[in-house]
């Protein structure tokens, strides 16, 4: 079995795709643009560069109920070629061990895994829910599709998955997202209605065979009927597992329909071939809704994809299921994937308005913010459209000023944990340093290549007097080639102590 390429995307707020390609080329690796992904990413880059774009005069989103037409219209390439933001690298390339990944300049995400958010057609001003969010690649896509503003909720069930999700959001500087932890099939209606909901459902993962060859070792047998069944039989994944998964998948999609606003949109996706987890799940929910839910046709120019299954094991399914999208691994040199785009009827029942959570500063917190701004010489633009709040006694969170999470379910986190105030002296977090460091005018220090690697390995450094410049002893922001890597302590002895997070130390550069 041919190994899967590595796929990444450049952070649209921090680096241009061509610049990232050049950094990777210096490591002797070729990074090739992905034509069927980059038109969408180009539109997102334009959106986050001008956060007000896409809003009407009253702040609401325009075009929110347009048909799915990814790759068409004025947003996608009408002004020229798409920017090379989504990139393909050789199989086995360890993006997470590169310094530019540690600096939050890129994120690794399989190519077909980027499709659901693209087909959800998210616009600024909408209220969005990612019902099965970890590990966070799609959540970050949603955040940037919203311009890193407004209200995005990211939910998952397990605490360790929430931790992984939050780590990725922090590294990428996502400010418009609150995380929740609950069973998605029982997500509380008190959270209110959402304009867009992503259900990237847990599944039997047959489409990840190229990334996870261990799936081939499973002992159960498929029936061998049809092209999908042949793959399943080869993988040793039987219909019994798919039938077990389908109950949970139906519950997730049923809940998404309930809390989607009338006229809103849902994307249901899996990384499996099994119709029991794909078309049959969608078909059952369509039947339950009795005309209040419609499958929308979806396509992506340049992507070789098949139609949804309309006949399975002697059963004739709703012909509209052909509007679903199936991606086979051999067609685009990717993993396998399934996507269905559903729209809730405008006349369908809706939910009552939700109650927002109360997020606020304590009186003494104003002093901390002043200290932070003065210490690093942060520009006023660094905090424009952003606000701080205190969620725990540990310190302050930074989030988009127009982010309005609900009071229920209880929040695991809102925005980015930015400033630890329960230590002496208080400390800017690494995530906040990556976010705000470009605007700092004081207490910054540029590292050499060797020092960069030692910093990421949390080793003690001895910078030269020229590097230290006007820095006074205390906390400093360290940079490499102008990009912030994180926080360090400059001791009076002249030693520089790395504060790069130990849980990120696998990012040691150059591996």
Short mmCIF file of C-alpha atoms in Angstrom, two decimals, residues 14-510:
data_model
loop_
_atom_site.label_atom_id
_atom_site.label_comp_id
_atom_site.label_asym_id
_atom_site.label_seq_id
_atom_site.Cartn_x
_atom_site.Cartn_y
_atom_site.Cartn_z
CA UNK A 14 0.95 34.71 10.03
CA UNK A 15 2.70 33.72 6.83
CA UNK A 16 2.16 33.65 3.09
CA UNK A 17 2.08 30.25 1.45
CA UNK A 18 4.99 31.05 -0.86
CA UNK A 19 7.07 32.14 2.12
CA UNK A 20 6.31 28.88 3.92
CA UNK A 21 7.20 26.92 0.77
CA UNK A 22 10.54 28.72 0.68
CA UNK A 23 11.27 27.83 4.34
CA UNK A 24 10.48 24.19 3.61
CA UNK A 25 12.61 24.25 0.43
CA UNK A 26 15.58 25.37 2.55
CA UNK A 27 15.22 22.03 4.35
CA UNK A 28 15.57 20.23 1.02
CA UNK A 29 11.88 19.34 0.76
CA UNK A 30 9.46 20.25 -2.01
CA UNK A 31 6.00 21.51 -0.98
CA UNK A 32 3.46 21.51 -3.81
CA UNK A 33 0.22 23.55 -3.85
CA UNK A 34 -3.08 21.65 -3.90
CA UNK A 35 -5.23 23.17 -6.68
CA UNK A 36 -8.60 21.93 -5.41
CA UNK A 37 -8.01 23.27 -1.87
CA UNK A 38 -6.34 26.61 -2.49
CA UNK A 39 -9.26 28.65 -3.92
CA UNK A 40 -11.10 28.23 -0.61
CA UNK A 41 -8.00 29.00 1.44
CA UNK A 42 -7.37 32.11 -0.67
CA UNK A 43 -10.82 33.40 0.22
CA UNK A 44 -10.14 32.77 3.92
CA UNK A 45 -6.80 34.59 3.74
CA UNK A 46 -8.58 37.61 2.31
CA UNK A 47 -11.26 37.37 4.99
CA UNK A 48 -8.94 37.30 8.01
CA UNK A 49 -6.84 40.10 6.50
CA UNK A 50 -9.99 42.27 6.43
CA UNK A 51 -12.13 40.97 9.33
CA UNK A 52 -15.16 43.10 8.44
CA UNK A 53 -15.43 41.61 4.97
CA UNK A 54 -18.54 39.58 4.29
CA UNK A 55 -20.78 41.55 6.66
CA UNK A 56 -23.71 43.75 5.82
CA UNK A 57 -24.15 47.20 7.31
CA UNK A 58 -25.95 45.78 10.36
CA UNK A 59 -23.21 43.19 10.97
CA UNK A 60 -25.12 40.16 9.70
CA UNK A 61 -23.67 37.79 7.11
CA UNK A 62 -24.75 38.02 3.51
CA UNK A 63 -25.18 35.04 1.24
CA UNK A 64 -25.67 32.67 4.17
CA UNK A 65 -28.27 30.56 2.40
CA UNK A 66 -26.63 30.34 -1.02
CA UNK A 67 -26.38 26.86 -2.59
CA UNK A 68 -23.20 24.89 -2.04
CA UNK A 69 -20.83 25.94 -4.80
CA UNK A 70 -17.29 25.61 -3.55
CA UNK A 71 -14.86 26.96 -6.10
CA UNK A 72 -17.40 29.17 -7.86
CA UNK A 73 -18.37 32.80 -7.53
CA UNK A 74 -16.54 36.01 -6.64
CA UNK A 75 -14.89 34.60 -3.49
CA UNK A 76 -12.99 31.91 -5.33
CA UNK A 77 -10.33 33.06 -7.71
CA UNK A 78 -12.17 35.77 -9.65
CA UNK A 79 -9.34 38.25 -8.98
CA UNK A 80 -6.51 35.91 -9.96
CA UNK A 81 -4.76 32.68 -9.14
CA UNK A 82 -5.34 31.06 -5.78
CA UNK A 83 -2.68 31.52 -3.13
CA UNK A 84 -0.64 28.39 -2.35
CA UNK A 85 -1.79 27.96 1.24
CA UNK A 86 -2.65 24.24 1.21
CA UNK A 87 0.52 22.26 0.49
CA UNK A 88 1.42 18.65 -0.19
CA UNK A 89 4.70 17.23 1.16
CA UNK A 90 6.36 13.83 0.75
CA UNK A 91 5.08 10.82 2.74
CA UNK A 92 6.67 10.51 6.15
CA UNK A 93 7.52 14.21 6.49
CA UNK A 94 7.23 15.11 10.20
CA UNK A 95 5.74 18.60 10.08
CA UNK A 96 5.20 18.69 13.85
CA UNK A 97 8.97 18.53 14.43
CA UNK A 98 9.76 21.69 12.45
CA UNK A 99 10.37 25.08 14.02
CA UNK A 100 7.80 26.76 11.79
CA UNK A 101 5.15 24.36 13.04
CA UNK A 102 6.05 25.15 16.65
CA UNK A 103 5.71 28.85 15.82
CA UNK A 104 2.15 28.28 14.66
CA UNK A 105 2.92 29.14 11.04
CA UNK A 106 1.25 25.96 9.73
CA UNK A 107 -1.01 23.09 10.65
CA UNK A 108 -0.94 19.48 9.44
CA UNK A 109 -4.30 18.23 8.22
CA UNK A 110 -5.07 15.50 5.69
CA UNK A 111 -6.37 16.95 2.45
CA UNK A 112 -9.81 15.32 2.41
CA UNK A 113 -10.25 16.20 6.08
CA UNK A 114 -10.38 19.84 4.97
CA UNK A 115 -13.45 19.24 2.77
CA UNK A 116 -16.27 19.33 5.37
CA UNK A 117 -15.56 22.89 6.48
CA UNK A 118 -15.20 24.05 2.89
CA UNK A 119 -18.61 22.58 2.04
CA UNK A 120 -20.28 23.99 5.16
CA UNK A 121 -20.07 27.47 3.59
CA UNK A 122 -19.38 29.39 6.81
CA UNK A 123 -19.63 33.19 6.67
CA UNK A 124 -18.67 35.89 9.21
CA UNK A 125 -21.49 36.74 11.57
CA UNK A 126 -22.84 33.19 11.78
CA UNK A 127 -23.08 31.13 14.96
CA UNK A 128 -21.23 27.82 14.43
CA UNK A 129 -20.91 24.50 16.28
CA UNK A 130 -18.29 21.78 15.73
CA UNK A 131 -20.03 18.89 17.47
CA UNK A 132 -17.11 16.36 17.38
CA UNK A 133 -14.19 18.75 17.31
CA UNK A 134 -10.94 17.12 18.50
CA UNK A 135 -8.12 17.24 17.51
CA UNK A 136 -8.99 20.67 16.13
CA UNK A 137 -7.93 21.03 12.49
CA UNK A 138 -11.49 21.54 11.28
CA UNK A 139 -12.23 23.79 14.27
CA UNK A 140 -9.34 26.05 13.29
CA UNK A 141 -10.63 26.12 9.71
CA UNK A 142 -14.04 27.19 11.03
CA UNK A 143 -12.47 29.85 13.23
CA UNK A 144 -10.63 31.44 10.31
CA UNK A 145 -13.67 31.13 8.04
CA UNK A 146 -15.39 33.35 10.62
CA UNK A 147 -12.48 35.80 10.47
CA UNK A 148 -11.33 34.74 13.99
CA UNK A 149 -14.32 36.68 15.31
CA UNK A 150 -17.84 35.90 16.51
CA UNK A 151 -19.04 32.70 18.13
CA UNK A 152 -17.75 29.19 17.47
CA UNK A 153 -18.30 26.30 19.88
CA UNK A 154 -16.10 23.20 19.75
CA UNK A 155 -17.38 20.14 21.57
CA UNK A 156 -15.91 16.74 22.31
CA UNK A 157 -16.55 13.97 24.79
CA UNK A 158 -13.20 12.99 26.34
CA UNK A 159 -11.08 15.27 28.53
CA UNK A 160 -7.82 14.23 26.84
CA UNK A 161 -9.29 15.04 23.43
CA UNK A 162 -10.36 18.47 24.67
CA UNK A 163 -6.78 19.06 25.87
CA UNK A 164 -5.38 18.15 22.43
CA UNK A 165 -7.98 20.36 20.77
CA UNK A 166 -7.17 23.35 22.98
CA UNK A 167 -3.44 22.89 22.41
CA UNK A 168 -3.88 23.20 18.65
CA UNK A 169 -6.20 26.20 18.97
CA UNK A 170 -3.70 27.94 21.28
CA UNK A 171 -0.77 27.34 18.93
CA UNK A 172 -2.80 28.80 16.05
CA UNK A 173 -4.09 31.79 18.04
CA UNK A 174 -7.82 31.04 17.77
CA UNK A 175 -9.79 33.66 19.72
CA UNK A 176 -13.41 33.11 18.72
CA UNK A 177 -13.94 29.61 20.09
CA UNK A 178 -15.22 28.17 23.37
CA UNK A 179 -14.79 24.47 24.10
CA UNK A 180 -17.41 22.26 25.74
CA UNK A 181 -17.28 18.66 26.91
CA UNK A 182 -20.41 16.57 26.61
CA UNK A 183 -22.01 13.77 24.65
CA UNK A 184 -22.79 15.38 21.31
CA UNK A 185 -25.91 13.26 20.90
CA UNK A 186 -27.30 14.92 24.04
CA UNK A 187 -26.00 18.44 23.45
CA UNK A 188 -28.28 20.76 25.47
CA UNK A 189 -30.87 22.77 23.57
CA UNK A 190 -30.16 25.57 26.05
CA UNK A 191 -27.08 26.36 23.96
CA UNK A 192 -29.48 27.85 21.41
CA UNK A 193 -29.68 27.49 17.65
CA UNK A 194 -26.71 27.50 15.28
CA UNK A 195 -26.47 28.74 11.70
CA UNK A 196 -23.89 26.09 10.78
CA UNK A 197 -23.14 22.74 12.42
CA UNK A 198 -20.34 20.33 11.56
CA UNK A 199 -20.81 16.66 12.50
CA UNK A 200 -17.53 14.95 11.69
CA UNK A 201 -18.73 11.76 13.29
CA UNK A 202 -16.69 9.03 15.00
CA UNK A 203 -16.58 6.11 12.58
CA UNK A 204 -14.88 2.83 11.71
CA UNK A 205 -12.13 4.84 9.94
CA UNK A 206 -11.83 2.63 6.86
CA UNK A 207 -10.72 5.62 4.81
CA UNK A 208 -7.58 6.04 6.93
CA UNK A 209 -6.01 2.73 5.87
CA UNK A 210 -3.07 4.46 4.20
CA UNK A 211 -2.34 6.37 7.39
CA UNK A 212 -3.21 3.51 9.76
CA UNK A 213 -2.13 0.20 8.16
CA UNK A 214 -2.93 -1.58 11.45
CA UNK A 215 -6.58 -1.58 10.37
CA UNK A 216 -5.62 -4.34 7.96
CA UNK A 217 -4.97 -6.64 10.92
CA UNK A 218 -8.55 -6.66 12.19
CA UNK A 219 -9.98 -10.12 12.34
CA UNK A 220 -13.64 -9.64 11.36
CA UNK A 221 -14.62 -10.16 7.72
CA UNK A 222 -16.75 -8.08 5.36
CA UNK A 223 -19.21 -9.52 2.89
CA UNK A 224 -17.20 -8.58 -0.20
CA UNK A 225 -20.16 -7.07 -2.09
CA UNK A 226 -19.46 -4.02 -4.27
CA UNK A 227 -16.36 -1.82 -4.48
CA UNK A 228 -16.79 -0.46 -0.95
CA UNK A 229 -17.30 -3.96 0.42
CA UNK A 230 -14.16 -5.24 -1.31
CA UNK A 231 -12.11 -2.56 0.45
CA UNK A 232 -13.81 -3.39 3.72
CA UNK A 233 -13.13 -7.09 3.33
CA UNK A 234 -9.49 -6.40 2.52
CA UNK A 235 -9.29 -4.22 5.62
CA UNK A 236 -10.88 -6.89 7.77
CA UNK A 237 -13.64 -4.49 8.88
CA UNK A 238 -17.07 -6.10 9.02
CA UNK A 239 -20.57 -4.60 8.88
CA UNK A 240 -21.10 -5.44 12.55
CA UNK A 241 -18.72 -2.66 13.59
CA UNK A 242 -20.40 -0.21 11.23
CA UNK A 243 -23.81 -1.06 12.61
CA UNK A 244 -22.57 -0.40 16.14
CA UNK A 245 -21.17 2.96 15.10
CA UNK A 246 -24.33 3.92 13.23
CA UNK A 247 -26.45 4.27 16.37
CA UNK A 248 -24.15 6.94 17.76
CA UNK A 249 -23.87 8.63 14.37
CA UNK A 250 -27.66 8.87 14.02
CA UNK A 251 -27.88 10.41 17.49
CA UNK A 252 -25.29 13.04 16.57
CA UNK A 253 -26.94 13.97 13.29
CA UNK A 254 -30.41 13.96 14.87
CA UNK A 255 -29.18 16.40 17.55
CA UNK A 256 -27.55 18.62 14.93
CA UNK A 257 -30.86 18.89 13.07
CA UNK A 258 -32.67 19.78 16.28
CA UNK A 259 -30.35 22.65 17.23
CA UNK A 260 -29.77 23.97 13.70
CA UNK A 261 -31.76 27.12 13.03
CA UNK A 262 -34.47 27.00 10.35
CA UNK A 263 -32.74 27.68 7.05
CA UNK A 264 -29.37 26.71 8.50
CA UNK A 265 -26.92 24.13 7.23
CA UNK A 266 -25.33 20.92 8.52
CA UNK A 267 -22.41 18.92 7.15
CA UNK A 268 -22.22 15.27 8.12
CA UNK A 269 -18.90 13.59 7.34
CA UNK A 270 -16.93 10.44 8.09
CA UNK A 271 -13.63 8.90 7.03
CA UNK A 272 -15.20 5.54 6.25
CA UNK A 273 -16.48 3.77 3.13
CA UNK A 274 -19.34 1.94 4.86
CA UNK A 275 -22.81 2.94 3.60
CA UNK A 276 -24.18 1.80 6.99
CA UNK A 277 -22.34 4.78 8.53
CA UNK A 278 -22.88 7.16 5.63
CA UNK A 279 -25.87 7.13 3.27
CA UNK A 280 -28.00 4.90 5.50
CA UNK A 281 -27.52 7.24 8.47
CA UNK A 282 -28.42 10.27 6.35
CA UNK A 283 -31.40 8.46 4.81
CA UNK A 284 -32.89 7.62 8.21
CA UNK A 285 -32.63 11.21 9.45
CA UNK A 286 -34.14 12.51 6.20
CA UNK A 287 -37.10 10.16 6.67
CA UNK A 288 -37.60 11.31 10.26
CA UNK A 289 -37.68 14.97 9.24
CA UNK A 290 -40.57 14.46 6.83
CA UNK A 291 -39.56 17.15 4.35
CA UNK A 292 -37.94 19.58 6.83
CA UNK A 293 -34.43 18.57 5.72
CA UNK A 294 -32.93 18.58 2.24
CA UNK A 295 -29.72 17.16 0.81
CA UNK A 296 -27.84 19.78 -1.20
CA UNK A 297 -25.63 18.88 -4.18
CA UNK A 298 -21.96 19.59 -3.57
CA UNK A 299 -18.89 19.63 -5.79
CA UNK A 300 -15.34 20.87 -5.72
CA UNK A 301 -13.68 21.75 -9.04
CA UNK A 302 -10.53 19.71 -9.61
CA UNK A 303 -11.41 17.04 -7.03
CA UNK A 304 -12.16 13.59 -8.41
CA UNK A 305 -15.14 12.39 -6.37
CA UNK A 306 -17.95 9.90 -6.67
CA UNK A 307 -21.67 10.22 -5.98
CA UNK A 308 -23.41 8.83 -2.95
CA UNK A 309 -24.75 5.28 -2.91
CA UNK A 310 -28.44 4.94 -3.86
CA UNK A 311 -28.67 1.13 -3.87
CA UNK A 312 -27.22 -1.07 -1.15
CA UNK A 313 -27.58 -4.80 -0.44
CA UNK A 314 -30.81 -5.07 -2.39
CA UNK A 315 -32.31 -1.91 -0.92
CA UNK A 316 -33.23 1.06 -3.10
CA UNK A 317 -32.38 4.32 -1.30
CA UNK A 318 -33.62 7.86 -1.82
CA UNK A 319 -32.24 9.06 -5.19
CA UNK A 320 -31.23 12.37 -3.59
CA UNK A 321 -28.45 10.51 -1.75
CA UNK A 322 -26.49 10.69 -5.00
CA UNK A 323 -25.86 14.32 -3.97
CA UNK A 324 -23.48 13.09 -1.26
CA UNK A 325 -19.78 13.17 -2.02
CA UNK A 326 -17.48 10.15 -1.82
CA UNK A 327 -13.70 10.44 -2.14
CA UNK A 328 -11.70 7.27 -2.87
CA UNK A 329 -8.00 7.11 -1.90
CA UNK A 330 -6.70 6.26 -5.38
CA UNK A 331 -8.53 9.13 -7.12
CA UNK A 332 -6.63 12.07 -5.57
CA UNK A 333 -3.80 10.31 -3.68
CA UNK A 334 -5.59 11.02 -0.39
CA UNK A 335 -7.47 9.16 2.30
CA UNK A 336 -11.08 8.11 1.85
CA UNK A 337 -13.95 10.38 2.88
CA UNK A 338 -17.72 10.88 2.81
CA UNK A 339 -19.58 14.22 3.02
CA UNK A 340 -23.28 15.06 3.03
CA UNK A 341 -24.52 18.66 3.05
CA UNK A 342 -27.99 19.17 4.53
CA UNK A 343 -30.16 22.26 4.79
CA UNK A 344 -32.98 22.66 7.29
CA UNK A 345 -36.21 24.04 5.88
CA UNK A 346 -37.06 27.66 6.70
CA UNK A 347 -40.47 26.56 8.02
CA UNK A 348 -39.03 23.90 10.35
CA UNK A 349 -39.41 24.35 14.13
CA UNK A 350 -36.74 26.45 15.85
CA UNK A 351 -35.36 26.95 19.36
CA UNK A 352 -35.71 29.72 21.91
CA UNK A 353 -32.90 32.24 22.31
CA UNK A 354 -30.00 31.09 24.49
CA UNK A 355 -28.64 32.79 27.59
CA UNK A 356 -25.03 34.01 27.17
CA UNK A 357 -22.33 33.12 29.66
CA UNK A 358 -20.99 35.88 31.90
CA UNK A 359 -17.31 36.43 31.19
CA UNK A 360 -15.72 39.42 32.84
CA UNK A 361 -12.65 41.00 34.39
CA UNK A 362 -12.13 41.57 38.06
CA UNK A 363 -11.32 45.15 39.13
CA UNK A 364 -7.63 44.45 39.79
CA UNK A 365 -7.09 42.93 36.34
CA UNK A 366 -6.81 46.30 34.61
CA UNK A 367 -3.39 46.71 36.22
CA UNK A 368 -2.12 43.44 34.75
CA UNK A 369 -3.08 44.49 31.25
CA UNK A 370 -1.18 47.76 31.61
CA UNK A 371 1.91 45.93 32.86
CA UNK A 372 1.76 43.53 29.92
CA UNK A 373 1.46 46.31 27.33
CA UNK A 374 4.27 48.36 28.84
CA UNK A 375 6.66 45.45 29.29
CA UNK A 376 6.62 44.37 25.65
CA UNK A 377 5.65 47.66 24.04
CA UNK A 378 2.57 46.09 22.48
CA UNK A 379 0.75 48.26 19.96
CA UNK A 380 -2.86 49.20 20.57
CA UNK A 381 -3.68 47.38 17.32
CA UNK A 382 -2.60 44.10 18.95
CA UNK A 383 -5.72 44.13 21.11
CA UNK A 384 -8.15 45.73 18.68
CA UNK A 385 -11.40 43.75 18.54
CA UNK A 386 -10.20 41.55 21.41
CA UNK A 387 -10.90 41.51 25.13
CA UNK A 388 -9.61 39.80 28.25
CA UNK A 389 -11.64 37.91 30.81
CA UNK A 390 -10.81 35.87 33.89
CA UNK A 391 -12.07 32.31 33.69
CA UNK A 392 -9.88 30.86 36.46
CA UNK A 393 -7.63 32.11 39.24
CA UNK A 394 -4.62 31.10 37.12
CA UNK A 395 -4.86 34.13 34.88
CA UNK A 396 -6.53 35.89 31.97
CA UNK A 397 -8.01 34.59 28.71
CA UNK A 398 -7.97 36.61 25.50
CA UNK A 399 -10.88 36.28 23.09
CA UNK A 400 -12.66 38.07 20.26
CA UNK A 401 -14.69 40.95 21.67
CA UNK A 402 -17.84 39.77 19.87
CA UNK A 403 -17.55 36.15 21.06
CA UNK A 404 -20.78 35.24 22.93
CA UNK A 405 -20.77 31.65 24.21
CA UNK A 406 -23.88 30.25 25.92
CA UNK A 407 -24.27 29.69 29.66
CA UNK A 408 -24.96 26.00 29.01
CA UNK A 409 -23.29 23.61 28.57
CA UNK A 410 -20.52 24.61 30.97
CA UNK A 411 -17.42 25.91 29.23
CA UNK A 412 -14.05 24.17 29.35
CA UNK A 413 -12.37 27.28 27.97
CA UNK A 414 -13.16 30.49 26.09
CA UNK A 415 -10.58 31.99 23.79
CA UNK A 416 -6.85 31.68 24.43
CA UNK A 417 -5.31 31.36 27.91
CA UNK A 418 -2.98 34.32 27.52
CA UNK A 419 -1.55 35.72 30.76
CA UNK A 420 -0.68 33.69 33.86
CA UNK A 421 -1.13 35.99 36.85
CA UNK A 422 -0.78 33.43 39.68
CA UNK A 423 3.02 33.47 39.34
CA UNK A 424 5.54 36.14 40.28
CA UNK A 425 6.24 37.78 37.97
CA UNK A 426 3.19 37.10 35.78
CA UNK A 427 3.92 35.38 32.47
CA UNK A 428 2.64 35.62 28.93
CA UNK A 429 1.75 32.14 27.66
CA UNK A 430 3.44 30.70 24.59
CA UNK A 431 0.16 30.79 22.66
CA UNK A 432 -0.30 34.47 23.45
CA UNK A 433 3.34 35.16 22.58
CA UNK A 434 2.83 33.60 19.14
CA UNK A 435 -0.32 35.69 18.70
CA UNK A 436 0.93 39.07 19.96
CA UNK A 437 4.68 38.84 19.47
CA UNK A 438 4.78 40.40 16.01
CA UNK A 439 3.59 43.74 17.44
CA UNK A 440 6.04 43.84 20.38
CA UNK A 441 8.59 46.67 20.25
CA UNK A 442 10.52 45.91 23.48
CA UNK A 443 12.03 42.88 25.21
CA UNK A 444 12.54 40.92 21.99
CA UNK A 445 15.56 38.83 21.06
CA UNK A 446 16.46 37.27 17.70
CA UNK A 447 18.03 33.79 17.83
CA UNK A 448 20.51 32.07 15.54
CA UNK A 449 19.66 28.71 13.96
CA UNK A 450 21.62 26.79 16.59
CA UNK A 451 20.04 28.82 19.41
CA UNK A 452 16.58 28.22 17.91
CA UNK A 453 16.99 24.47 18.21
CA UNK A 454 18.37 24.71 21.73
CA UNK A 455 15.51 26.99 22.77
CA UNK A 456 12.94 24.51 21.48
CA UNK A 457 14.74 21.75 23.42
CA UNK A 458 14.46 23.91 26.57
CA UNK A 459 18.25 24.26 26.96
CA UNK A 460 20.05 27.18 28.58
CA UNK A 461 21.44 29.73 26.08
CA UNK A 462 24.15 32.38 26.22
CA UNK A 463 23.13 35.17 23.82
CA UNK A 464 25.70 37.71 22.73
CA UNK A 465 25.60 41.35 23.90
CA UNK A 466 24.52 42.32 20.40
CA UNK A 467 21.53 39.98 20.56
CA UNK A 468 20.44 41.23 23.95
CA UNK A 469 20.53 44.86 22.79
CA UNK A 470 18.27 46.99 24.96
CA UNK A 471 16.62 44.03 26.72
CA UNK A 472 16.60 44.30 30.49
CA UNK A 473 16.68 41.21 32.73
CA UNK A 474 13.33 39.47 32.95
CA UNK A 475 10.96 37.92 30.46
CA UNK A 476 11.64 38.40 26.75
CA UNK A 477 10.05 37.25 23.51
CA UNK A 478 12.40 35.18 21.37
CA UNK A 479 12.19 35.23 17.58
CA UNK A 480 13.74 33.39 14.69
CA UNK A 481 13.83 35.09 11.29
CA UNK A 482 11.33 37.58 12.64
CA UNK A 483 8.78 34.96 13.76
CA UNK A 484 8.03 34.65 17.47
CA UNK A 485 8.84 31.26 19.02
CA UNK A 486 7.79 31.97 22.61
CA UNK A 487 8.92 33.36 25.96
CA UNK A 488 12.28 33.14 27.77
CA UNK A 489 13.86 34.64 30.90
CA UNK A 490 16.98 36.76 30.51
CA UNK A 491 18.92 36.41 33.76
CA UNK A 492 21.25 39.05 35.15
CA UNK A 493 24.11 36.60 34.51
CA UNK A 494 23.37 36.90 30.78
CA UNK A 495 21.96 33.38 30.50
CA UNK A 496 18.71 32.90 28.61
CA UNK A 497 16.30 30.32 30.08
CA UNK A 498 13.80 28.76 27.68
CA UNK A 499 10.16 28.72 28.78
CA UNK A 500 9.02 26.76 25.75
CA UNK A 501 6.29 24.38 27.00
CA UNK A 502 7.57 20.92 27.88
CA UNK A 503 4.45 19.37 26.33
CA UNK A 504 5.48 20.97 23.02
CA UNK A 505 9.10 19.85 23.22
CA UNK A 506 8.50 17.24 20.52
CA UNK A 507 8.64 20.24 18.19
CA UNK A 508 12.44 20.37 18.48
CA UNK A 509 13.51 21.91 15.20
CA UNK A 510 15.26 20.38 12.28
#
